[in-house]
Short mmCIF file of C-alpha atoms in Angstrom, two decimals:
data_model
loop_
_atom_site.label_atom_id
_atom_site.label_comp_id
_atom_site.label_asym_id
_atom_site.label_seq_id
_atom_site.Cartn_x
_atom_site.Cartn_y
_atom_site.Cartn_z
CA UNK A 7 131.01 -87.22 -129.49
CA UNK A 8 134.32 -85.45 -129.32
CA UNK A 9 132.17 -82.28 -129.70
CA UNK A 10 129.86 -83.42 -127.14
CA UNK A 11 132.48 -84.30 -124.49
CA UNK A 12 133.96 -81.24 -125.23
CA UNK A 13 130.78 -78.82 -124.82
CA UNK A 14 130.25 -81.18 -121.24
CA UNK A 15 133.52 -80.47 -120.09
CA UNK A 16 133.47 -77.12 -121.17
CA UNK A 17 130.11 -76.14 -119.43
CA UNK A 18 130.82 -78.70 -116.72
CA UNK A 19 134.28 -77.63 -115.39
CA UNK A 20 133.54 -74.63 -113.94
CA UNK A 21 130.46 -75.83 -112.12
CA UNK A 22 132.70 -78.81 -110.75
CA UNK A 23 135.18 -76.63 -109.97
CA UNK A 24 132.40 -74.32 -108.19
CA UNK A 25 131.07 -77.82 -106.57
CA UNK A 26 134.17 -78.58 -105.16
CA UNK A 27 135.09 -75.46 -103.82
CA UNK A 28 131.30 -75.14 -102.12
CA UNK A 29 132.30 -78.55 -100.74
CA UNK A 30 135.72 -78.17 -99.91
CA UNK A 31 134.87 -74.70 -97.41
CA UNK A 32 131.78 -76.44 -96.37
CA UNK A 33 134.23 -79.44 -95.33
CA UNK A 34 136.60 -76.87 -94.20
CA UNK A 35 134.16 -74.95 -91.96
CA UNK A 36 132.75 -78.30 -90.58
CA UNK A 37 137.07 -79.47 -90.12
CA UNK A 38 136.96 -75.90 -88.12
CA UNK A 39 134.00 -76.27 -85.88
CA UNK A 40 134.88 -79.66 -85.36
CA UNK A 41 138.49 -78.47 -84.10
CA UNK A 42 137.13 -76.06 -82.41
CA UNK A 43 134.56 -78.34 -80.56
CA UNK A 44 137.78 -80.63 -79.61
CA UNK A 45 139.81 -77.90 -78.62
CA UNK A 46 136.88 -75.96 -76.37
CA UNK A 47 136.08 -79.46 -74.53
CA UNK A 48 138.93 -79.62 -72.45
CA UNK A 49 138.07 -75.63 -71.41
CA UNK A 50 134.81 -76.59 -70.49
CA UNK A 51 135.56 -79.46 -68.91
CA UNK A 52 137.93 -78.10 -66.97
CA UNK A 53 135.35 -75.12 -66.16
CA UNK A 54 132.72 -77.31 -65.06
CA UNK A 55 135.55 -79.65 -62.92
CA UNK A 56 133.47 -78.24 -60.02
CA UNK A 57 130.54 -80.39 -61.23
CA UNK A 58 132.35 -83.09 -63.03
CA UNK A 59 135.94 -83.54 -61.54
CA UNK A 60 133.51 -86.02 -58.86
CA UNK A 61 137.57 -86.81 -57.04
CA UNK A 62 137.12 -83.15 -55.43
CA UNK A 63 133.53 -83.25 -54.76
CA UNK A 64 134.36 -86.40 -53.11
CA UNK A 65 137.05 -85.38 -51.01
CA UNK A 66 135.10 -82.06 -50.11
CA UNK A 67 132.29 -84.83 -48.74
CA UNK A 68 134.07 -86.87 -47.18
CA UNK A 69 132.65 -86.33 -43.70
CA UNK A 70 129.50 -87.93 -45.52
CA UNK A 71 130.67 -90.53 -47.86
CA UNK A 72 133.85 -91.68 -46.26
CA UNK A 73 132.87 -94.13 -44.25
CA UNK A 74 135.89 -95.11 -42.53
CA UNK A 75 136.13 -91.70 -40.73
CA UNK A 76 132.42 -91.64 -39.82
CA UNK A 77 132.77 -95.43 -38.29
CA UNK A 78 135.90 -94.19 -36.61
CA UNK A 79 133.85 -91.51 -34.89
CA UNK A 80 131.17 -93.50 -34.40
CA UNK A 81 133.13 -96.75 -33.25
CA UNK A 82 131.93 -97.10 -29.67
CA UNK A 83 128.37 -97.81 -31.66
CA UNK A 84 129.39 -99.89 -34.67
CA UNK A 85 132.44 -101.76 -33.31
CA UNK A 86 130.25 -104.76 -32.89
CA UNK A 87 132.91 -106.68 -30.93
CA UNK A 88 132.62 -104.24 -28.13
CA UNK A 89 129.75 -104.00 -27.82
CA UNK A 90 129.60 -107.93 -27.84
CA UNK A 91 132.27 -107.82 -25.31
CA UNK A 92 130.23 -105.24 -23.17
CA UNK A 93 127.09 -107.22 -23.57
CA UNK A 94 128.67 -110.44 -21.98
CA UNK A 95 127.22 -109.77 -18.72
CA UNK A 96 123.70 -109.80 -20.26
CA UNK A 97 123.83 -112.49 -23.41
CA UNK A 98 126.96 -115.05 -21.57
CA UNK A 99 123.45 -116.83 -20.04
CA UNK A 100 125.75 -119.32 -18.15
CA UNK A 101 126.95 -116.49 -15.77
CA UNK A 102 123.37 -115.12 -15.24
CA UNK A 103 121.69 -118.53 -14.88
CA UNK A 104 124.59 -119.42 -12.67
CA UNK A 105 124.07 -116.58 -10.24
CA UNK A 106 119.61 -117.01 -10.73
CA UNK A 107 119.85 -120.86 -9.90
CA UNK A 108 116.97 -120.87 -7.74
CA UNK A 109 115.09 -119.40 -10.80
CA UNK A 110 116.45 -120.72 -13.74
CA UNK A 111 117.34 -124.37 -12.37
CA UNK A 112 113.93 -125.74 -12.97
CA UNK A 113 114.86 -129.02 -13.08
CA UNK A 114 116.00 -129.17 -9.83
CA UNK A 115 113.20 -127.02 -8.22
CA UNK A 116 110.54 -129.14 -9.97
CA UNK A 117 112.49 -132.12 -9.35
CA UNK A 118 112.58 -131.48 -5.89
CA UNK A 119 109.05 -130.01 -5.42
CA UNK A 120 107.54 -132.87 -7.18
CA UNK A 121 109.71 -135.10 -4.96
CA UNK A 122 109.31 -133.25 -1.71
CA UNK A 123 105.57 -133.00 -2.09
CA UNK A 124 104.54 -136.77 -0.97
CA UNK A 125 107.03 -135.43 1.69
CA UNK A 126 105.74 -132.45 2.38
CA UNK A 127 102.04 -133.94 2.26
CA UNK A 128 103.54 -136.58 4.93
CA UNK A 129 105.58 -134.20 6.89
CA UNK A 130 102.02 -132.21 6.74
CA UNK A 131 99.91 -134.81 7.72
CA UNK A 132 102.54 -135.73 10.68
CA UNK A 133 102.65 -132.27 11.72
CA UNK A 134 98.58 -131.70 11.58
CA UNK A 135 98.08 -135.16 13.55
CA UNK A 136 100.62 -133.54 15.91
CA UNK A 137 99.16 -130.18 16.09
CA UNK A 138 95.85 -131.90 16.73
CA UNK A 139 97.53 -134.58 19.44
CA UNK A 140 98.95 -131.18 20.52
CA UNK A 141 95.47 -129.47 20.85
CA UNK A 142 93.72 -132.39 21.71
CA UNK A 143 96.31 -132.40 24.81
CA UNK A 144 96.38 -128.65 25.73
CA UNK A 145 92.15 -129.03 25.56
CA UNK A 146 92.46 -131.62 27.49
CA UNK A 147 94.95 -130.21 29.70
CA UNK A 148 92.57 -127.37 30.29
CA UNK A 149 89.68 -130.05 30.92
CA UNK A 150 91.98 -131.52 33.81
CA UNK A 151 92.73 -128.01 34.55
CA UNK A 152 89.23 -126.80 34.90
CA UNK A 153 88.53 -130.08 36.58
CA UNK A 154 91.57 -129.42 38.85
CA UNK A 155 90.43 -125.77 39.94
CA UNK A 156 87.10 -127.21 40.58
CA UNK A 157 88.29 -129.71 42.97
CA UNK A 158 90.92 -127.78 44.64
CA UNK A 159 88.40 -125.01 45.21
CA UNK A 160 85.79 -127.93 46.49
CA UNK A 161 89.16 -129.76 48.08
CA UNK A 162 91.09 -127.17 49.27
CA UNK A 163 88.30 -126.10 51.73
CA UNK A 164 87.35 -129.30 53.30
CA UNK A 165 86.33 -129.13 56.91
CA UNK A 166 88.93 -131.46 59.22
CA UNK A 167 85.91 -134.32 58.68
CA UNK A 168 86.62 -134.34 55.74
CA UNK A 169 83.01 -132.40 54.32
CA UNK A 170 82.60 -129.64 52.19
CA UNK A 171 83.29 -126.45 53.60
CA UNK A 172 79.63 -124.85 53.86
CA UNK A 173 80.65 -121.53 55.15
CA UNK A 174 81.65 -118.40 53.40
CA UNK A 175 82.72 -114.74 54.77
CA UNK A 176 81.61 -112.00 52.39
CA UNK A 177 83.11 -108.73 52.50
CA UNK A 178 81.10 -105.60 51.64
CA UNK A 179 81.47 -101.47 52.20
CA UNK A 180 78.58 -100.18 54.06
CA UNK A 181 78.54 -97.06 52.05
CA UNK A 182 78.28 -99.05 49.05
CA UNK A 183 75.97 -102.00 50.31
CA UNK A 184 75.36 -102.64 53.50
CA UNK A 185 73.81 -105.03 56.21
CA UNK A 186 70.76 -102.86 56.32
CA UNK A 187 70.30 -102.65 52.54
CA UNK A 188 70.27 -106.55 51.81
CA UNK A 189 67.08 -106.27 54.63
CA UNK A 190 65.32 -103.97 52.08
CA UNK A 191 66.39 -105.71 49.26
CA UNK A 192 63.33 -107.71 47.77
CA UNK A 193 62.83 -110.64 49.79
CA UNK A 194 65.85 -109.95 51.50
CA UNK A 195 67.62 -111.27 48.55
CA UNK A 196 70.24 -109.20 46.69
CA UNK A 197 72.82 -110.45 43.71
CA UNK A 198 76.46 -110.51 45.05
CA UNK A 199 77.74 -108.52 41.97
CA UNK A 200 80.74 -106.65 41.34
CA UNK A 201 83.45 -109.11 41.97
CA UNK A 202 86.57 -108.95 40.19
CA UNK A 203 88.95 -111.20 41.94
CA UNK A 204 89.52 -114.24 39.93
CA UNK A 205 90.42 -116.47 43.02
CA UNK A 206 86.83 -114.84 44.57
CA UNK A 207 85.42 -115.70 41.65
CA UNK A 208 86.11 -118.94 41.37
CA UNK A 209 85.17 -120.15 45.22
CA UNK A 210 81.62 -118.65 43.76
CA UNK A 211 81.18 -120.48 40.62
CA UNK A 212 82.60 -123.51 41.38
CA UNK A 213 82.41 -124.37 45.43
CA UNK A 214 79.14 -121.94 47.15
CA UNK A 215 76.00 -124.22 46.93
CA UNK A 216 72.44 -123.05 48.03
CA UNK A 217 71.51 -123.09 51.59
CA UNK A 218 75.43 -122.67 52.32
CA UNK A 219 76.19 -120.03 55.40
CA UNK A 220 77.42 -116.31 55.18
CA UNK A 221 79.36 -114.48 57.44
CA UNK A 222 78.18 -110.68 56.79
CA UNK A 223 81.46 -108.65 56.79
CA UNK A 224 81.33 -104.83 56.63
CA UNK A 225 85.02 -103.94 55.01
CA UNK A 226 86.66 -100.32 54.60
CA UNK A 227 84.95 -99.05 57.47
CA UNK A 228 85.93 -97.37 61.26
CA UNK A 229 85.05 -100.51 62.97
CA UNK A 230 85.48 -103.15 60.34
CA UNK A 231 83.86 -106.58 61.44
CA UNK A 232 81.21 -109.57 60.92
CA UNK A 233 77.81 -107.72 61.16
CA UNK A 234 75.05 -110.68 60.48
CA UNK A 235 74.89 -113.96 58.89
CA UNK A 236 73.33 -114.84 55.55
CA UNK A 237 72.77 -117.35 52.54
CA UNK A 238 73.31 -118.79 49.33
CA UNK A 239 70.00 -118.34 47.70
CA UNK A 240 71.02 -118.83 43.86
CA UNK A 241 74.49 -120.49 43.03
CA UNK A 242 76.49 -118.50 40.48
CA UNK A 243 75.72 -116.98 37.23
CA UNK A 244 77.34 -114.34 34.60
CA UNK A 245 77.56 -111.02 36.52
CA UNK A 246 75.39 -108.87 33.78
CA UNK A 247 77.35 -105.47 35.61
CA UNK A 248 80.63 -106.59 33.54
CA UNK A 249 78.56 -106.00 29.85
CA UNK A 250 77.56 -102.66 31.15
CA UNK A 251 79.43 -99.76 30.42
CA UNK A 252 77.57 -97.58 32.58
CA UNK A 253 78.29 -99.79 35.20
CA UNK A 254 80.93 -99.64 37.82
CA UNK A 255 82.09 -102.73 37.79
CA UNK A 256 81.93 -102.92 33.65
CA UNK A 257 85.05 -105.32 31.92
CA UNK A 258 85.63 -104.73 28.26
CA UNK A 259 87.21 -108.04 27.90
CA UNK A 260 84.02 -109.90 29.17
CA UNK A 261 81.73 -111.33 26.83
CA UNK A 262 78.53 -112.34 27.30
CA UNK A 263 79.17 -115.67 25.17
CA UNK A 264 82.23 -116.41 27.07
CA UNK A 265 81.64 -114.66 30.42
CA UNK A 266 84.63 -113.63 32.97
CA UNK A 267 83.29 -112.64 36.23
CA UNK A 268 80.03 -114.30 38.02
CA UNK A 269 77.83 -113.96 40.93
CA UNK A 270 75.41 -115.45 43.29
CA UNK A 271 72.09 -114.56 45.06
CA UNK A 272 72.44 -113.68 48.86
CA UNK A 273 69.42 -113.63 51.35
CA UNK A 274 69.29 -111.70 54.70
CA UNK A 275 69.20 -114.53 57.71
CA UNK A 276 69.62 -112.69 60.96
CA UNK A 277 72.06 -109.68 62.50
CA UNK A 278 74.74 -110.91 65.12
CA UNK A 279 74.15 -110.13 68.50
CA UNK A 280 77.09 -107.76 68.67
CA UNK A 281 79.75 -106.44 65.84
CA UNK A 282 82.53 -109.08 66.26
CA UNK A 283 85.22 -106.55 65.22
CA UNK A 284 88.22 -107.53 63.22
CA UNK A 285 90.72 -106.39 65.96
CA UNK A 286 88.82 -108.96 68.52
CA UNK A 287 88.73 -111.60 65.94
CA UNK A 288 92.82 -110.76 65.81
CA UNK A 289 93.09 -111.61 69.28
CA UNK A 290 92.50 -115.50 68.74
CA UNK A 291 95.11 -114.74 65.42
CA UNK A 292 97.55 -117.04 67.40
CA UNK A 293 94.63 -119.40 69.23
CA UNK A 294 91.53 -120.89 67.95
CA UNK A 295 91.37 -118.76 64.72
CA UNK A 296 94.79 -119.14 63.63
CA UNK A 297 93.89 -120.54 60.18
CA UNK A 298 91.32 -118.60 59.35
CA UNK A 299 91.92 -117.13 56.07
CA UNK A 300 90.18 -112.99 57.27
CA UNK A 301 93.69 -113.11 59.89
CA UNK A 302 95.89 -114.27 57.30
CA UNK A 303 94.87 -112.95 53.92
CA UNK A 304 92.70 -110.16 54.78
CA UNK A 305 92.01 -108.73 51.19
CA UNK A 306 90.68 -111.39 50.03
CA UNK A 307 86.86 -110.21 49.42
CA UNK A 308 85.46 -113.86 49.62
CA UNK A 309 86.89 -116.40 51.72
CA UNK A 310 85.85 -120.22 52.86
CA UNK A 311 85.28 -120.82 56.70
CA UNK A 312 85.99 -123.82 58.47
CA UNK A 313 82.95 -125.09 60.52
CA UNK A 314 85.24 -125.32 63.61
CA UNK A 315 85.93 -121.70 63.04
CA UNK A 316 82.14 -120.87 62.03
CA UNK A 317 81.60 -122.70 65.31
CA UNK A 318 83.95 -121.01 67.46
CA UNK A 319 82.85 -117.49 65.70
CA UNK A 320 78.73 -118.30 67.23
CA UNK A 321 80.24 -118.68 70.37
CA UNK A 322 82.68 -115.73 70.60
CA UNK A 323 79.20 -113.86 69.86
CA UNK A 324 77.45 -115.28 73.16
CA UNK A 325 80.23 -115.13 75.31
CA UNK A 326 80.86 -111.84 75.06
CA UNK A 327 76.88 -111.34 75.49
CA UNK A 328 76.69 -113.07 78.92
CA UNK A 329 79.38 -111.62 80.69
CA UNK A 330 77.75 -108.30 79.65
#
């Protein structure tokens, strides 16, 4: 055994000793690249700072990650009390509704247009059975008027008897129509168109009656004067002339549904004796013919005689023949 121990460490020593010496520069070179991993590290850290030391790369972005900076430049935007305080005009509703009452009051408006309807429906039915009382009265004001021009036409040329007046002088230009033309009208009969005074027309539609007289008066002439006597053949009717355009006499305003202007049917009775000339009819101006309307209102193109003219006219018209 003492042999054997002997031979072992013998032949075993130097391969120990080899083992350990492997091991020891093996743990040597490892102790070595170890150090010289520790010792490099801070080198490349501090080479790759650029990319690692993130406190620079921060404060080189700043402009981006800083936040404080970028909400100071951008405060007008993200100062939310500002804004707030600049939006008061548009979100403090009190201010707006207060100034919009009449729209955003609804409680009153309905309140008062659900109370002021039974009003308004009563004020509305009070004013509609006024407007009608209203038009009831102005169409019957125009029925008394109508009825009024009717009679004052019929009563404002009563004879001093008290009877209608029956006689009417008619003016017409020879040129235009004259004594001779009503003789060759058919039957003698001609329609007395053409008038456009209202007061004319009136004494025709509401006071001539058939059969009444008609002093033939040739106006616009030399010798101007009462040429022969006639008649109402037709009384009056809507003068056809004014819905003419192609007539003389045509009216624009006239309708044929509600008619202005109207005439009457004359017939041919008999030529005077003698022209009784306007300035010898002048001469009794101040006499017997005083109030006869051809002295007095000579424009007028129809006018009413009095019988104690008409009568005085037939015997101007003989007198003058006999002492001829």
């Amino acid at each position: 055994m003492n042999n054997l121990g002997r031979i072992l460490r013998v032949y075993a020593k130097p391969r120990i000793f080899l083992w350990q010496a492997s091991v020891g520069t093996a743990t040597a070179k490892r102790a070595k690249l170890s150090g010289s991993k520790k010792d490099t590290l801070p080198k490349s850290k501090a080479k790759s700072e650029p990319k690692d030391t993130l406190p620079k790369s921060k404060a080189k972005s700043e402009p981006k990650d800083t936040l404080p900076k970028s909400k100071a430049k951008s405060g007008p935007k993200e100062t939310l009390p500002k804004t707030k305080a600049k939006r008061e005009s548009k979100d403090t509703l009190p201010k707006s509704e207060a100034k919009s009452e009449p729209e955003g009051t609804l409680p009153k408006s309905e309140g008062e247009s659900e109370d002021a309807l039974p009003k308004s429906e009563g004020e509305s039915e009070d004013t509609l059975s006024k407007s009608e009382t209203k038009s009831e009265s102005k169409d019957e004001s125009v029925k008394d008027s109508k009825k009024k021009t009717s009679a004052a036409s019929v009563s404002a040329h009563l004879n001093a008897d008290g009877t209608r007046t029956s006689v009417w002088l008619m003016k017409s230009e020879p040129h235009t129509f004259s004594i001779d033309d009503l003789i060759n009208s058919n039957n003698s009969t001609s329609q007395w168109e053409g008038v456009r005074s209202h007061e004319a027309k009136n004494l025709m539609k509401h006071s001539m009656k058939i059969g009444d007289q008609v002093l033939f008066y040739h106006s616009n002439t030399k010798e101007p004067g009462i040429v022969g006597l006639a008649k109402i053949a037709k009384e009056s009717y809507p003068d056809h002339t004014a819905f003419d355009p192609k007539s003389d006499y045509f009216d624009s305003k006239s309708d044929k549904d509600e008619p202005r202007w109207f005439m009457v049917d004359v017939q041919f009775v008999r030529r005077l004796k003698r022209t009784l000339t306007l300035k010898e009819l002048q001469e009794y101006k101040d006499k017997e013919l005083k109030d006869m309307k051809l002295l007095n209102r000579g424009r007028l193109s129809v006018q009413p005689v009095s019988n104690t003219e008409m009568e005085f006219i037939m015997e101007l018209e003989n007198k003058d023949v006999a002492t001829e």
